[in-house]
Amino acid sequence: MTSLLEVKNLQVDYVLPRGVVRAVDNVSFDIQPGEIVGLAGESGCGKTTAAHAILRLLRPPAEIGGGQVLFQGKDLLTLNIDQMRAYRWRHISIVFQSAMNSLNPVISIGDQFVDTFQTHEKLRRREALERAAELLRLVGIDPSRLRGFPHELSGGMRQRVVIALALALRPELIVMDEPTTALDVVVQRDILQQIQDLQKRLNFAVLFITHDLSLLVEFSSRIAIMYAGKVAEFAPASELFHHPAHPYTVGLMESFPSITGERRRLTGIPGSPPDLGRPPSGCRFNPRCPKRMEICPAIEPRLAEIKAGHAVACHLYPESTPRAGRA
Ligand SMILES: Nc1ncnc2c1ncn2[C@@H]1O[C@H](COP(=O)(O)OP(=O)(O)OP(=O)(O)O)[C@@H](O)[C@H]1O
Ligand SMILES: [Mg+2]
């Protein structure tokens, strides 16, 4: 079966006066039709950059340095602007990070839907509003809100509106970049539940981006862990939870928020992520790694399967050590 999305060796650079920051470095993962895949990692590890590269939303100083983004087998990186526009929103949509503040404050909720529809389809205003009403019902908001403005809605409601907008053209894939982070825990749960219900009904796939790994463990089928621009581990959610292989993943697990949902700073991993303009040699995690070995600063591990479906980039696993570097 063709993957819905296959990201292969993706590379994104920010070309800055002080030098090149490689924010996404040789990143590969796939999403199957109707699957929820999580992308997790600390702030600044390249999650949003990767997401924007997939939708071709990057602007200078960002540059795609290489790789492929295969959507149903077609490489989106080879499309021209018009061809790409035909994919965006209709086949892949995105809920932007801090999206609930991205609604235009001076345009009514209804008109934001009308604009979205009319950008992509020839549709009369009335028809667009009818479809908008249907979408609002789908996310649990009374269609009378179409006449209202964003400031009249709570944060949770605004976020639901943004999700409804992402659903508008029934895409096969929705990228959700931290869709619940700004919300309190109870609202966050409600929205996650709703996304899951909608996903079952409409069968779209989701790339769900968050720094909160505990959310993903319940919510996604597979999880990619990013560290400093690279995928450190990619595994089914339950496998990752019960048998995390990369010391970074283990550290993230130990940093889970407490059961009451109270937010804590990461306690499982000492130190902070590196400056991507000057990443450490070898394994990028080596300066913070409790399991560091001699080889780690010398040779970069590669992402390799240690079990069927479970890939990790760490020298603790011989599969990860390139042949020339093996003892
Ligand atoms: N516009 C920009 N110009 C220069 N560098 C940037 C820009 N945006 C991001 N970066 C660099 O790219 C790296 C990855 O940023 P990105 O926003 O993709 O991370 P993230 O994982 O989404 O973080 P967060 O969890 O905080 O949203 C950052 O470390 C930053 O140094
Ligand atoms: Mg981000």
Coordinates of N, CA, C and O and ligand atoms in Angstrom, one line a residue, residues 12-16 18 21-24 40-51 58-62 97 177-178 209-211 226 229 274-277, ligand 1:
V12 N 16.0 21.1 6.0 CA 15.7 22.5 5.9 C 16.7 23.3 6.7 O 17.1 23.0 7.8
D13 N 17.2 24.3 6.0 CA 18.2 25.2 6.5 C 17.6 26.6 6.7 O 16.9 27.1 5.8
Y14 N 18.0 27.3 7.8 CA 17.7 28.8 7.9 C 19.1 29.4 7.5 O 20.1 29.2 8.3
V15 N 19.1 30.1 6.4 CA 20.4 30.7 6.0 C 20.5 32.1 6.6 O 19.8 33.0 6.1
L16 N 21.3 32.2 7.6 CA 21.3 33.5 8.4 C 22.7 34.1 8.2 O 23.7 33.4 7.9
R18 N 24.8 34.9 10.4 CA 25.7 34.3 11.3 C 26.1 32.8 10.9 O 26.9 32.2 11.5
V21 N 21.6 27.5 9.9 CA 21.1 26.7 11.0 C 20.3 25.6 10.3 O 19.3 25.8 9.6
R22 N 20.7 24.3 10.5 CA 20.0 23.2 9.9 C 19.0 22.7 10.9 O 19.2 22.0 11.8
A23 N 17.7 23.2 10.7 CA 16.7 23.0 11.7 C 16.0 21.6 11.5 O 15.5 21.0 12.4
V24 N 16.1 21.1 10.2 CA 15.6 19.7 9.9 C 16.7 19.0 9.2 O 17.1 19.5 8.1
A40 N 7.1 14.6 18.5 CA 7.4 15.2 19.8 C 8.8 15.6 19.9 O 9.7 15.0 19.2
G41 N 9.1 16.5 20.8 CA 10.5 16.9 21.1 C 10.5 18.3 21.7 O 9.5 19.0 21.6
E42 N 11.6 18.6 22.3 CA 11.7 19.9 23.0 C 11.6 21.1 22.1 O 11.8 21.0 20.9
S43 N 11.3 22.2 22.7 CA 11.2 23.5 21.9 C 12.4 23.7 21.1 O 13.5 23.5 21.6
G44 N 12.2 24.1 19.8 CA 13.4 24.4 19.0 C 14.0 23.2 18.3 O 15.0 23.4 17.6
C45 N 13.4 22.1 18.4 CA 14.0 20.9 17.7 C 13.7 20.8 16.2 O 14.2 19.9 15.6
G46 N 12.7 21.6 15.8 CA 12.5 21.6 14.3 C 11.1 21.1 13.9 O 10.9 20.9 12.7
K47 N 10.2 20.9 14.9 CA 8.9 20.3 14.5 C 8.1 21.2 13.6 O 7.6 20.8 12.6
T48 N 8.0 22.5 14.0 CA 7.2 23.4 13.1 C 7.9 23.6 11.7 O 7.2 23.6 10.7
T49 N 9.2 23.7 11.7 CA 9.9 23.8 10.5 C 9.6 22.6 9.6 O 9.3 22.8 8.4
A50 N 9.6 21.4 10.1 CA 9.3 20.2 9.3 C 7.9 20.3 8.8 O 7.6 20.0 7.6
A51 N 7.0 20.7 9.7 CA 5.5 20.7 9.3 C 5.4 21.7 8.1 O 4.7 21.5 7.1
L58 N 7.3 27.4 3.9 CA 8.5 28.1 4.4 C 8.8 29.3 3.5 O 8.6 29.3 2.3
R59 N 9.3 30.3 4.1 CA 9.7 31.6 3.4 C 11.2 31.8 3.8 O 11.6 31.4 4.9
P60 N 11.9 32.6 3.0 CA 13.3 32.9 3.4 C 13.3 33.5 4.8 O 12.4 34.2 5.1
P61 N 14.3 33.3 5.6 CA 15.6 32.6 5.2 C 15.6 31.1 5.2 O 16.6 30.5 5.1
A62 N 14.4 30.5 5.3 CA 14.3 29.0 5.3 C 14.5 28.5 3.9 O 13.9 29.1 2.9
Q97 N 0.4 26.5 14.9 CA 0.8 26.7 16.3 C 0.2 28.1 16.8 O 0.2 29.0 16.0
D177 N -0.3 21.6 14.7 CA 0.9 22.0 15.4 C 0.5 22.5 16.8 O 0.0 23.6 16.9
E178 N 0.8 21.7 17.8 CA 0.5 22.1 19.2 C -1.0 22.6 19.3 O -1.2 23.7 19.8
I209 N 1.6 17.5 16.4 CA 2.9 18.0 16.9 C 2.7 18.5 18.3 O 1.8 19.3 18.5
T210 N 3.6 18.1 19.2 CA 3.5 18.6 20.6 C 4.8 18.4 21.2 O 5.7 17.6 20.8
H211 N 5.1 19.1 22.3 CA 6.2 18.8 23.1 C 5.8 17.9 24.3 O 6.6 17.4 25.1
M226 N 11.8 13.9 17.9 CA 12.9 14.7 17.3 C 13.8 15.2 18.3 O 13.3 15.6 19.4
G229 N 16.8 18.7 15.4 CA 16.7 18.6 13.9 C 16.6 17.2 13.4 O 16.5 17.1 12.1
P274 N 21.0 21.8 22.0 CA 22.2 22.6 21.4 C 21.7 23.7 20.5 O 20.6 23.7 20.0
D275 N 22.6 24.7 20.2 CA 22.4 25.7 19.2 C 22.5 24.9 17.9 O 23.6 24.3 17.6
L276 N 21.5 25.0 17.1 CA 21.5 24.2 15.8 C 22.5 24.8 14.8 O 22.8 24.2 13.8
G277 N 23.0 26.0 15.1 CA 24.0 26.6 14.2 C 25.3 26.0 14.4 O 26.2 26.0 13.6
Ligands
LIG1 N1 12.5 32.3 11.1 C1 13.6 31.7 11.6 N2 14.8 32.3 11.4 C2 15.9 31.7 11.8 N3 15.9 30.5 12.5 C3 14.7 30.0 12.8 C4 13.5 30.5 12.3 N4 12.5 29.7 12.8 C5 13.1 28.7 13.4 N5 14.4 28.8 13.4 C6 15.4 27.9 14.0 O1 14.9 26.6 13.7 C7 14.9 25.8 14.9 C8 13.6 25.0 14.9 O2 12.5 25.8 15.1 P1 11.0 25.3 15.1 O3 10.1 26.5 15.3 O4 10.8 24.4 13.9 O5 11.1 24.4 16.4 P2 9.8 23.7 17.2 O6 10.3 22.3 17.5 O7 8.6 23.9 16.4 O8 9.8 24.5 18.6 P3 8.6 24.8 19.5 O9 8.3 23.6 20.3 O10 9.1 25.9 20.4 O11 7.4 25.3 18.6 C9 15.0 26.7 16.1 O12 16.0 26.2 17.0 C10 15.5 28.0 15.5 O13 16.8 28.2 15.8

